[in-house]
Amino acid sequence: MQHGPAVRRRKLGAELRALRAGAALTSGEAARLVGWHQSKVSRIETGASGVKPADVRLLLDAYGVTDSQLRELLLVLASSDDGGGRHHWWHAYRGVLPPTYRDFISLESQASAMRTLETSVVPGLLQTPEYAREVTRAAVDGLDDERLDALVEVRLARQDVLRAAPPLALSAVLDEAVLRREVGGPGVMARQLARLVESARLPQVRLQVLPFAAGAHIGVTGPFVIFSFSRTSDLNVVVLDHLTSSLYLERKEDVEAYSEAFNALRIHALSPEDSLEYIAGIGDGA
């Protein structure tokens, strides 16, 4: 398990290595094409050192990569946390967001699909502003109003991925505890449940409830997120949240294990149609 930036460097390096091999070039030949020393290409490919987006463009041009979506994805992975790369909207919040959260947002913004198990709170992409405020206030101790406002703004801005063209495909399994835990009082929770029902009707959102009646399940160890990318499965990654940081699982066998676990959870959960009725029933006080 590695922290986000290290995972991104290694994934970027592995993809660049594969593209170089696909272009039938040795690392030495690639280095000569772009005017570098061979050791620089090797360090980039192993993830031992970071790489600027401008350097990635040089390599992609040398390898004859013209796929615009793949180029964009690799350039995002090369973007530095200090703002030295491409300027995305979340860079305006550098003073508020920890590096691991910025890394999470950058992956979320470029992923084609996101699968998530939530055991405690509503997924951030489906939260109402008032619910997001209460959850953030509870999760981060000692927030002043200005920083709280900024973190809520970020949470809401992230939701734009569901309205993008094409939108992020979100598949979420919610433990019933998410629906029963009253956050911010009855009014806040009622409006949040109504938002879930509304969101569940979107074609890009698949929402399933894992009821208490399902008993113990594979997800009892905690929530997780799986990001998938349409152009290459080698960039798929699992994210595990902890109190003070996020951990990223990049190995193919880890991603496959969590994918299998998510499929098992979906089987034990209510169908999307029954889940919608279940959520609506809780909202109505049934």
PDB file of C-alpha atoms in Angstrom:
ATOM      1  CA  MET A   1       0.000   0.000   0.000  1.00  0.00           C
ATOM      2  CA  GLN A   2       1.299   3.401  -0.985  1.00  0.00           C
ATOM      3  CA  HIS A   3       0.141   6.974  -0.632  1.00  0.00           C
ATOM      4  CA  GLY A   4      -1.501   8.467  -3.711  1.00  0.00           C
ATOM      5  CA  PRO A   5       1.327  10.424  -5.356  1.00  0.00           C
ATOM      6  CA  ALA A   6       3.675   7.412  -5.268  1.00  0.00           C
ATOM      7  CA  VAL A   7       1.008   5.229  -6.854  1.00  0.00           C
ATOM      8  CA  ARG A   8       0.415   7.781  -9.578  1.00  0.00           C
ATOM      9  CA  ARG A   9       4.130   7.962 -10.408  1.00  0.00           C
ATOM     10  CA  ARG A  10       4.397   4.197 -10.619  1.00  0.00           C
ATOM     11  CA  LYS A  11       1.267   3.847 -12.708  1.00  0.00           C
ATOM     12  CA  LEU A  12       2.388   6.615 -15.029  1.00  0.00           C
ATOM     13  CA  GLY A  13       5.824   5.040 -15.338  1.00  0.00           C
ATOM     14  CA  ALA A  14       4.386   1.607 -16.110  1.00  0.00           C
ATOM     15  CA  GLU A  15       2.130   3.028 -18.813  1.00  0.00           C
ATOM     16  CA  LEU A  16       4.968   5.013 -20.394  1.00  0.00           C
ATOM     17  CA  ARG A  17       7.142   1.894 -20.349  1.00  0.00           C
ATOM     18  CA  ALA A  18       4.407  -0.079 -22.133  1.00  0.00           C
ATOM     19  CA  LEU A  19       3.961   2.672 -24.726  1.00  0.00           C
ATOM     20  CA  ARG A  20       7.710   2.762 -25.352  1.00  0.00           C
ATOM     21  CA  ALA A  21       7.753  -0.996 -25.834  1.00  0.00           C
ATOM     22  CA  GLY A  22       4.774  -0.686 -28.165  1.00  0.00           C
ATOM     23  CA  ALA A  23       6.777   1.791 -30.234  1.00  0.00           C
ATOM     24  CA  ALA A  24       9.629  -0.781 -30.440  1.00  0.00           C
ATOM     25  CA  LEU A  25      12.091   1.548 -28.724  1.00  0.00           C
ATOM     26  CA  THR A  26      14.711   0.824 -26.088  1.00  0.00           C
ATOM     27  CA  SER A  27      15.020   3.225 -23.163  1.00  0.00           C
ATOM     28  CA  GLY A  28      18.261   4.487 -24.661  1.00  0.00           C
ATOM     29  CA  GLU A  29      16.638   5.143 -28.028  1.00  0.00           C
ATOM     30  CA  ALA A  30      13.735   6.937 -26.351  1.00  0.00           C
ATOM     31  CA  ALA A  31      16.163   9.091 -24.364  1.00  0.00           C
ATOM     32  CA  ARG A  32      18.045  10.104 -27.510  1.00  0.00           C
ATOM     33  CA  LEU A  33      14.797  11.051 -29.274  1.00  0.00           C
ATOM     34  CA  VAL A  34      13.928  13.559 -26.552  1.00  0.00           C
ATOM     35  CA  GLY A  35      17.473  14.648 -25.741  1.00  0.00           C
ATOM     36  CA  TRP A  36      17.774  13.071 -22.292  1.00  0.00           C
ATOM     37  CA  HIS A  37      20.107  10.686 -20.537  1.00  0.00           C
ATOM     38  CA  GLN A  38      18.870   7.082 -20.420  1.00  0.00           C
ATOM     39  CA  SER A  39      18.820   7.155 -16.604  1.00  0.00           C
ATOM     40  CA  LYS A  40      16.075   9.797 -16.648  1.00  0.00           C
ATOM     41  CA  VAL A  41      13.810   7.567 -18.738  1.00  0.00           C
ATOM     42  CA  SER A  42      14.525   4.648 -16.398  1.00  0.00           C
ATOM     43  CA  ARG A  43      13.732   6.684 -13.262  1.00  0.00           C
ATOM     44  CA  ILE A  44      10.451   7.846 -14.763  1.00  0.00           C
ATOM     45  CA  GLU A  45       9.431   4.340 -15.819  1.00  0.00           C
ATOM     46  CA  THR A  46      10.121   2.849 -12.391  1.00  0.00           C
ATOM     47  CA  GLY A  47       8.361   5.697 -10.583  1.00  0.00           C
ATOM     48  CA  ALA A  48      11.567   6.578  -8.773  1.00  0.00           C
ATOM     49  CA  SER A  49      11.174  10.227  -9.718  1.00  0.00           C
ATOM     50  CA  GLY A  50       8.359  12.493 -10.740  1.00  0.00           C
ATOM     51  CA  VAL A  51       7.925  13.864 -14.223  1.00  0.00           C
ATOM     52  CA  LYS A  52       6.550  17.155 -15.492  1.00  0.00           C
ATOM     53  CA  PRO A  53       3.575  17.152 -17.868  1.00  0.00           C
ATOM     54  CA  ALA A  54       5.774  18.827 -20.500  1.00  0.00           C
ATOM     55  CA  ASP A  55       8.188  15.882 -20.359  1.00  0.00           C
ATOM     56  CA  VAL A  56       5.314  13.412 -20.659  1.00  0.00           C
ATOM     57  CA  ARG A  57       4.204  15.218 -23.814  1.00  0.00           C
ATOM     58  CA  LEU A  58       7.701  14.814 -25.267  1.00  0.00           C
ATOM     59  CA  LEU A  59       7.658  11.081 -24.608  1.00  0.00           C
ATOM     60  CA  LEU A  60       4.139  10.607 -25.950  1.00  0.00           C
ATOM     61  CA  ASP A  61       5.086  12.469 -29.122  1.00  0.00           C
ATOM     62  CA  ALA A  62       8.217  10.338 -29.479  1.00  0.00           C
ATOM     63  CA  TYR A  63       6.121   7.176 -29.083  1.00  0.00           C
ATOM     64  CA  GLY A  64       3.537   8.336 -31.608  1.00  0.00           C
ATOM     65  CA  VAL A  65       0.661   8.369 -29.107  1.00  0.00           C
ATOM     66  CA  THR A  66      -2.250  10.307 -30.621  1.00  0.00           C
ATOM     67  CA  ASP A  67      -5.141   9.062 -28.462  1.00  0.00           C
ATOM     68  CA  SER A  68      -6.317  12.343 -26.899  1.00  0.00           C
ATOM     69  CA  GLN A  69      -8.085  10.737 -23.930  1.00  0.00           C
ATOM     70  CA  LEU A  70      -5.075   8.591 -23.044  1.00  0.00           C
ATOM     71  CA  ARG A  71      -2.768  11.594 -23.359  1.00  0.00           C
ATOM     72  CA  GLU A  72      -5.050  13.643 -21.106  1.00  0.00           C
ATOM     73  CA  LEU A  73      -5.178  10.904 -18.480  1.00  0.00           C
ATOM     74  CA  LEU A  74      -1.400  10.499 -18.380  1.00  0.00           C
ATOM     75  CA  LEU A  75      -0.905  14.262 -18.193  1.00  0.00           C
ATOM     76  CA  VAL A  76      -3.263  14.399 -15.209  1.00  0.00           C
ATOM     77  CA  LEU A  77      -1.245  11.683 -13.491  1.00  0.00           C
ATOM     78  CA  ALA A  78       1.871  13.779 -14.121  1.00  0.00           C
ATOM     79  CA  SER A  79       0.370  16.949 -12.665  1.00  0.00           C
ATOM     80  CA  SER A  80       2.290  17.930  -9.535  1.00  0.00           C
ATOM     81  CA  ASP A  81       0.705  18.583  -6.164  1.00  0.00           C
ATOM     82  CA  ASP A  82       2.304  22.016  -5.900  1.00  0.00           C
ATOM     83  CA  GLY A  83       0.430  23.364  -8.887  1.00  0.00           C
ATOM     84  CA  GLY A  84       3.347  23.061 -11.285  1.00  0.00           C
ATOM     85  CA  GLY A  85       1.317  20.991 -13.714  1.00  0.00           C
ATOM     86  CA  ARG A  86      -2.051  21.650 -15.321  1.00  0.00           C
ATOM     87  CA  HIS A  87      -4.256  23.967 -13.325  1.00  0.00           C
ATOM     88  CA  HIS A  88      -7.418  22.155 -12.247  1.00  0.00           C
ATOM     89  CA  TRP A  89     -10.174  23.704 -10.195  1.00  0.00           C
ATOM     90  CA  TRP A  90      -9.037  22.074  -6.951  1.00  0.00           C
ATOM     91  CA  HIS A  91      -5.661  23.836  -7.119  1.00  0.00           C
ATOM     92  CA  ALA A  92      -7.437  26.929  -5.799  1.00  0.00           C
ATOM     93  CA  TYR A  93      -7.921  24.987  -2.533  1.00  0.00           C
ATOM     94  CA  ARG A  94      -4.285  23.889  -2.073  1.00  0.00           C
ATOM     95  CA  GLY A  95      -4.112  25.587   1.300  1.00  0.00           C
ATOM     96  CA  VAL A  96      -7.153  23.677   2.542  1.00  0.00           C
ATOM     97  CA  LEU A  97      -6.871  20.209   1.021  1.00  0.00           C
ATOM     98  CA  PRO A  98      -4.228  17.655   2.069  1.00  0.00           C
ATOM     99  CA  PRO A  99      -2.210  16.112  -0.812  1.00  0.00           C
ATOM    100  CA  THR A 100      -3.970  12.736  -0.578  1.00  0.00           C
ATOM    101  CA  TYR A 101      -7.376  14.391  -0.989  1.00  0.00           C
ATOM    102  CA  ARG A 102      -6.178  16.411  -3.985  1.00  0.00           C
ATOM    103  CA  ASP A 103      -4.850  13.205  -5.479  1.00  0.00           C
ATOM    104  CA  PHE A 104      -8.194  11.482  -4.902  1.00  0.00           C
ATOM    105  CA  ILE A 105     -10.035  14.318  -6.663  1.00  0.00           C
ATOM    106  CA  SER A 106      -7.709  14.227  -9.647  1.00  0.00           C
ATOM    107  CA  LEU A 107      -8.308  10.490 -10.096  1.00  0.00           C
ATOM    108  CA  GLU A 108     -12.053  10.940  -9.625  1.00  0.00           C
ATOM    109  CA  SER A 109     -12.134  13.668 -12.270  1.00  0.00           C
ATOM    110  CA  GLN A 110     -10.522  11.430 -14.903  1.00  0.00           C
ATOM    111  CA  ALA A 111     -12.049   8.035 -14.049  1.00  0.00           C
ATOM    112  CA  SER A 112     -14.744   6.588 -16.268  1.00  0.00           C
ATOM    113  CA  ALA A 113     -16.340   4.603 -13.434  1.00  0.00           C
ATOM    114  CA  MET A 114     -16.362   4.534  -9.653  1.00  0.00           C
ATOM    115  CA  ARG A 115     -17.532   1.679  -7.448  1.00  0.00           C
ATOM    116  CA  THR A 116     -17.884   2.362  -3.755  1.00  0.00           C
ATOM    117  CA  LEU A 117     -18.997   0.665  -0.571  1.00  0.00           C
ATOM    118  CA  GLU A 118     -20.118   3.125   2.096  1.00  0.00           C
ATOM    119  CA  THR A 119     -20.749   1.941   5.648  1.00  0.00           C
ATOM    120  CA  SER A 120     -21.163   5.188   7.590  1.00  0.00           C
ATOM    121  CA  VAL A 121     -22.065   8.216   5.476  1.00  0.00           C
ATOM    122  CA  VAL A 122     -23.640   9.051   2.132  1.00  0.00           C
ATOM    123  CA  PRO A 123     -21.062   9.113  -0.714  1.00  0.00           C
ATOM    124  CA  GLY A 124     -19.677  12.605  -1.224  1.00  0.00           C
ATOM    125  CA  LEU A 125     -20.914  12.733  -4.811  1.00  0.00           C
ATOM    126  CA  LEU A 126     -24.506  12.349  -3.590  1.00  0.00           C
ATOM    127  CA  GLN A 127     -24.507  14.608  -0.518  1.00  0.00           C
ATOM    128  CA  THR A 128     -26.672  17.684  -0.098  1.00  0.00           C
ATOM    129  CA  PRO A 129     -24.865  20.893   0.943  1.00  0.00           C
ATOM    130  CA  GLU A 130     -26.250  20.835   4.480  1.00  0.00           C
ATOM    131  CA  TYR A 131     -25.455  17.138   4.961  1.00  0.00           C
ATOM    132  CA  ALA A 132     -21.932  17.735   3.610  1.00  0.00           C
ATOM    133  CA  ARG A 133     -21.465  20.571   6.085  1.00  0.00           C
ATOM    134  CA  GLU A 134     -22.510  18.469   9.079  1.00  0.00           C
ATOM    135  CA  VAL A 135     -20.348  15.504   8.048  1.00  0.00           C
ATOM    136  CA  THR A 136     -17.320  17.719   7.443  1.00  0.00           C
ATOM    137  CA  ARG A 137     -17.777  19.519  10.747  1.00  0.00           C
ATOM    138  CA  ALA A 138     -17.888  16.181  12.576  1.00  0.00           C
ATOM    139  CA  ALA A 139     -14.957  14.644  10.684  1.00  0.00           C
ATOM    140  CA  VAL A 140     -12.475  17.522  11.007  1.00  0.00           C
ATOM    141  CA  ASP A 141     -12.058  18.870  14.525  1.00  0.00           C
ATOM    142  CA  GLY A 142     -11.627  22.577  15.178  1.00  0.00           C
ATOM    143  CA  LEU A 143     -12.669  23.936  11.779  1.00  0.00           C
ATOM    144  CA  ASP A 144     -13.322  27.653  11.551  1.00  0.00           C
ATOM    145  CA  ASP A 145     -16.232  28.790   9.380  1.00  0.00           C
ATOM    146  CA  GLU A 146     -14.035  29.880   6.462  1.00  0.00           C
ATOM    147  CA  ARG A 147     -12.250  26.533   6.143  1.00  0.00           C
ATOM    148  CA  LEU A 148     -15.499  24.650   6.661  1.00  0.00           C
ATOM    149  CA  ASP A 149     -17.103  26.620   3.827  1.00  0.00           C
ATOM    150  CA  ALA A 150     -14.145  25.849   1.554  1.00  0.00           C
ATOM    151  CA  LEU A 151     -14.272  22.107   2.251  1.00  0.00           C
ATOM    152  CA  VAL A 152     -18.008  22.008   1.565  1.00  0.00           C
ATOM    153  CA  GLU A 153     -17.451  23.929  -1.686  1.00  0.00           C
ATOM    154  CA  VAL A 154     -14.932  21.299  -2.737  1.00  0.00           C
ATOM    155  CA  ARG A 155     -17.332  18.474  -1.888  1.00  0.00           C
ATOM    156  CA  LEU A 156     -20.066  20.046  -4.023  1.00  0.00           C
ATOM    157  CA  ALA A 157     -17.715  20.904  -6.889  1.00  0.00           C
ATOM    158  CA  ARG A 158     -16.662  17.255  -7.074  1.00  0.00           C
ATOM    159  CA  GLN A 159     -20.251  16.357  -7.944  1.00  0.00           C
ATOM    160  CA  ASP A 160     -19.806  17.922 -11.386  1.00  0.00           C
ATOM    161  CA  VAL A 161     -18.319  14.615 -12.585  1.00  0.00           C
ATOM    162  CA  LEU A 162     -21.851  13.203 -12.581  1.00  0.00           C
ATOM    163  CA  ARG A 163     -22.919  15.929 -15.001  1.00  0.00           C
ATOM    164  CA  ALA A 164     -19.865  15.800 -17.267  1.00  0.00           C
ATOM    165  CA  ALA A 165     -19.946  14.587 -20.863  1.00  0.00           C
ATOM    166  CA  PRO A 166     -19.609  11.668 -20.558  1.00  0.00           C
ATOM    167  CA  PRO A 167     -20.519  11.458 -16.870  1.00  0.00           C
ATOM    168  CA  LEU A 168     -18.757   9.327 -14.309  1.00  0.00           C
ATOM    169  CA  ALA A 169     -20.584   6.010 -13.915  1.00  0.00           C
ATOM    170  CA  LEU A 170     -21.204   5.635 -10.178  1.00  0.00           C
ATOM    171  CA  SER A 171     -22.138   2.313  -8.614  1.00  0.00           C
ATOM    172  CA  ALA A 172     -22.632   2.525  -4.848  1.00  0.00           C
ATOM    173  CA  VAL A 173     -23.572  -0.029  -2.220  1.00  0.00           C
ATOM    174  CA  LEU A 174     -24.807   1.605   0.978  1.00  0.00           C
ATOM    175  CA  ASP A 175     -24.988  -0.202   4.271  1.00  0.00           C
ATOM    176  CA  GLU A 176     -28.355   0.464   5.913  1.00  0.00           C
ATOM    177  CA  ALA A 177     -26.504   2.287   8.697  1.00  0.00           C
ATOM    178  CA  VAL A 178     -25.816   5.093   6.210  1.00  0.00           C
ATOM    179  CA  LEU A 179     -29.555   5.663   5.878  1.00  0.00           C
ATOM    180  CA  ARG A 180     -30.370   5.274   9.575  1.00  0.00           C
ATOM    181  CA  ARG A 181     -27.599   7.472  11.006  1.00  0.00           C
ATOM    182  CA  GLU A 182     -29.204  10.846  11.626  1.00  0.00           C
ATOM    183  CA  VAL A 183     -26.804  13.567  10.489  1.00  0.00           C
ATOM    184  CA  GLY A 184     -27.722  17.169  11.236  1.00  0.00           C
ATOM    185  CA  GLY A 185     -31.186  16.430  12.554  1.00  0.00           C
ATOM    186  CA  PRO A 186     -34.401  15.007  11.056  1.00  0.00           C
ATOM    187  CA  GLY A 187     -34.853  17.774   8.474  1.00  0.00           C
ATOM    188  CA  VAL A 188     -31.331  17.505   7.071  1.00  0.00           C
ATOM    189  CA  MET A 189     -31.593  13.729   6.906  1.00  0.00           C
ATOM    190  CA  ALA A 190     -35.017  13.760   5.241  1.00  0.00           C
ATOM    191  CA  ARG A 191     -33.727  16.035   2.491  1.00  0.00           C
ATOM    192  CA  GLN A 192     -30.619  13.880   2.084  1.00  0.00           C
ATOM    193  CA  LEU A 193     -32.704  10.733   1.655  1.00  0.00           C
ATOM    194  CA  ALA A 194     -34.834  12.550  -0.910  1.00  0.00           C
ATOM    195  CA  ARG A 195     -31.638  13.468  -2.784  1.00  0.00           C
ATOM    196  CA  LEU A 196     -30.596   9.814  -2.801  1.00  0.00           C
ATOM    197  CA  VAL A 197     -33.920   8.811  -4.329  1.00  0.00           C
ATOM    198  CA  GLU A 198     -33.526  11.529  -6.953  1.00  0.00           C
ATOM    199  CA  SER A 199     -29.942  10.494  -7.714  1.00  0.00           C
ATOM    200  CA  ALA A 200     -30.838   6.804  -7.938  1.00  0.00           C
ATOM    201  CA  ARG A 201     -33.022   7.613 -10.942  1.00  0.00           C
ATOM    202  CA  LEU A 202     -30.104   9.010 -12.944  1.00  0.00           C
ATOM    203  CA  PRO A 203     -28.906   6.642 -15.702  1.00  0.00           C
ATOM    204  CA  GLN A 204     -25.268   7.032 -14.633  1.00  0.00           C
ATOM    205  CA  VAL A 205     -25.972   6.132 -11.007  1.00  0.00           C
ATOM    206  CA  ARG A 206     -26.607   2.619  -9.671  1.00  0.00           C
ATOM    207  CA  LEU A 207     -27.541   2.647  -5.997  1.00  0.00           C
ATOM    208  CA  GLN A 208     -28.093  -0.457  -3.867  1.00  0.00           C
ATOM    209  CA  VAL A 209     -28.848  -0.834  -0.171  1.00  0.00           C
ATOM    210  CA  LEU A 210     -27.336  -3.594   1.925  1.00  0.00           C
ATOM    211  CA  PRO A 211     -29.992  -4.053   4.639  1.00  0.00           C
ATOM    212  CA  PHE A 212     -29.258  -5.064   8.217  1.00  0.00           C
ATOM    213  CA  ALA A 213     -31.109  -8.299   7.464  1.00  0.00           C
ATOM    214  CA  ALA A 214     -28.223  -9.329   5.182  1.00  0.00           C
ATOM    215  CA  GLY A 215     -26.173  -9.964   8.333  1.00  0.00           C
ATOM    216  CA  ALA A 216     -22.391 -10.059   8.322  1.00  0.00           C
ATOM    217  CA  HIS A 217     -20.836  -9.441   4.910  1.00  0.00           C
ATOM    218  CA  ILE A 218     -17.473  -8.978   3.256  1.00  0.00           C
ATOM    219  CA  GLY A 219     -17.725  -5.206   3.597  1.00  0.00           C
ATOM    220  CA  VAL A 220     -17.728  -5.160   7.402  1.00  0.00           C
ATOM    221  CA  THR A 221     -13.991  -4.410   7.337  1.00  0.00           C
ATOM    222  CA  GLY A 222     -14.715  -0.909   6.058  1.00  0.00           C
ATOM    223  CA  PRO A 223     -15.557   1.301   3.071  1.00  0.00           C
ATOM    224  CA  PHE A 224     -13.552   1.409  -0.135  1.00  0.00           C
ATOM    225  CA  VAL A 225     -13.562   3.011  -3.581  1.00  0.00           C
ATOM    226  CA  ILE A 226     -12.505   1.464  -6.895  1.00  0.00           C
ATOM    227  CA  PHE A 227     -11.636   3.841  -9.744  1.00  0.00           C
ATOM    228  CA  SER A 228     -11.702   2.461 -13.279  1.00  0.00           C
ATOM    229  CA  PHE A 229     -10.413   4.041 -16.475  1.00  0.00           C
ATOM    230  CA  SER A 230     -11.874   3.254 -19.855  1.00  0.00           C
ATOM    231  CA  ARG A 231      -8.626   3.349 -21.820  1.00  0.00           C
ATOM    232  CA  THR A 232      -6.480   1.097 -19.651  1.00  0.00           C
ATOM    233  CA  SER A 233      -7.274  -1.190 -16.737  1.00  0.00           C
ATOM    234  CA  ASP A 234      -3.627  -0.900 -15.629  1.00  0.00           C
ATOM    235  CA  LEU A 235      -4.531   2.457 -14.063  1.00  0.00           C
ATOM    236  CA  ASN A 236      -7.415   1.082 -11.994  1.00  0.00           C
ATOM    237  CA  VAL A 237      -6.876   1.681  -8.286  1.00  0.00           C
ATOM    238  CA  VAL A 238      -8.526   0.962  -4.929  1.00  0.00           C
ATOM    239  CA  VAL A 239      -8.668   3.718  -2.310  1.00  0.00           C
ATOM    240  CA  LEU A 240      -9.012   3.012   1.417  1.00  0.00           C
ATOM    241  CA  ASP A 241      -9.729   5.932   3.736  1.00  0.00           C
ATOM    242  CA  HIS A 242      -8.203   6.175   7.190  1.00  0.00           C
ATOM    243  CA  LEU A 243      -8.576   8.837   9.857  1.00  0.00           C
ATOM    244  CA  THR A 244      -5.467  10.797   8.892  1.00  0.00           C
ATOM    245  CA  SER A 245      -4.715   9.622   5.342  1.00  0.00           C
ATOM    246  CA  SER A 246      -5.791   7.580   2.335  1.00  0.00           C
ATOM    247  CA  LEU A 247      -4.059   4.457   1.089  1.00  0.00           C
ATOM    248  CA  TYR A 248      -4.021   3.316  -2.522  1.00  0.00           C
ATOM    249  CA  LEU A 249      -3.853  -0.295  -3.713  1.00  0.00           C
ATOM    250  CA  GLU A 250      -2.461  -0.548  -7.223  1.00  0.00           C
ATOM    251  CA  ARG A 251      -1.499  -4.202  -7.691  1.00  0.00           C
ATOM    252  CA  LYS A 252      -3.671  -6.035 -10.210  1.00  0.00           C
ATOM    253  CA  GLU A 253      -4.462  -8.813  -7.717  1.00  0.00           C
ATOM    254  CA  ASP A 254      -5.603  -6.257  -5.117  1.00  0.00           C
ATOM    255  CA  VAL A 255      -7.878  -4.481  -7.579  1.00  0.00           C
ATOM    256  CA  GLU A 256      -9.323  -7.839  -8.661  1.00  0.00           C
ATOM    257  CA  ALA A 257      -9.913  -8.896  -5.045  1.00  0.00           C
ATOM    258  CA  TYR A 258     -11.830  -5.727  -4.237  1.00  0.00           C
ATOM    259  CA  SER A 259     -13.743  -5.960  -7.516  1.00  0.00           C
ATOM    260  CA  GLU A 260     -14.834  -9.480  -6.589  1.00  0.00           C
ATOM    261  CA  ALA A 261     -15.802  -8.287  -3.117  1.00  0.00           C
ATOM    262  CA  PHE A 262     -17.885  -5.488  -4.606  1.00  0.00           C
ATOM    263  CA  ASN A 263     -19.649  -7.928  -6.933  1.00  0.00           C
ATOM    264  CA  ALA A 264     -20.467 -10.139  -3.933  1.00  0.00           C
ATOM    265  CA  LEU A 265     -21.880  -7.146  -2.053  1.00  0.00           C
ATOM    266  CA  ARG A 266     -24.108  -6.260  -5.001  1.00  0.00           C
ATOM    267  CA  ILE A 267     -25.502  -9.793  -5.023  1.00  0.00           C
ATOM    268  CA  HIS A 268     -26.426  -9.614  -1.318  1.00  0.00           C
ATOM    269  CA  ALA A 269     -27.793  -6.073  -1.575  1.00  0.00           C
ATOM    270  CA  LEU A 270     -31.298  -5.119  -2.638  1.00  0.00           C
ATOM    271  CA  SER A 271     -31.860  -4.517  -6.325  1.00  0.00           C
ATOM    272  CA  PRO A 272     -31.656  -0.880  -7.498  1.00  0.00           C
ATOM    273  CA  GLU A 273     -35.458  -0.774  -7.800  1.00  0.00           C
ATOM    274  CA  ASP A 274     -36.053  -2.252  -4.347  1.00  0.00           C
ATOM    275  CA  SER A 275     -33.329  -0.041  -2.905  1.00  0.00           C
ATOM    276  CA  LEU A 276     -35.073   3.073  -4.181  1.00  0.00           C
ATOM    277  CA  GLU A 277     -38.301   1.999  -2.479  1.00  0.00           C
ATOM    278  CA  TYR A 278     -36.388   1.125   0.687  1.00  0.00           C
ATOM    279  CA  ILE A 279     -34.762   4.559   0.861  1.00  0.00           C
ATOM    280  CA  ALA A 280     -38.055   6.277   0.156  1.00  0.00           C
ATOM    281  CA  GLY A 281     -39.712   4.233   2.902  1.00  0.00           C
ATOM    282  CA  ILE A 282     -37.111   5.267   5.472  1.00  0.00           C
ATOM    283  CA  GLY A 283     -37.551   8.864   4.385  1.00  0.00           C
ATOM    284  CA  ASP A 284     -41.298   8.565   4.884  1.00  0.00           C
ATOM    285  CA  GLY A 285     -40.784   7.079   8.325  1.00  0.00           C
ATOM    286  CA  ALA A 286     -41.941   3.596   7.351  1.00  0.00           C
TER     287      ALA A 286
END
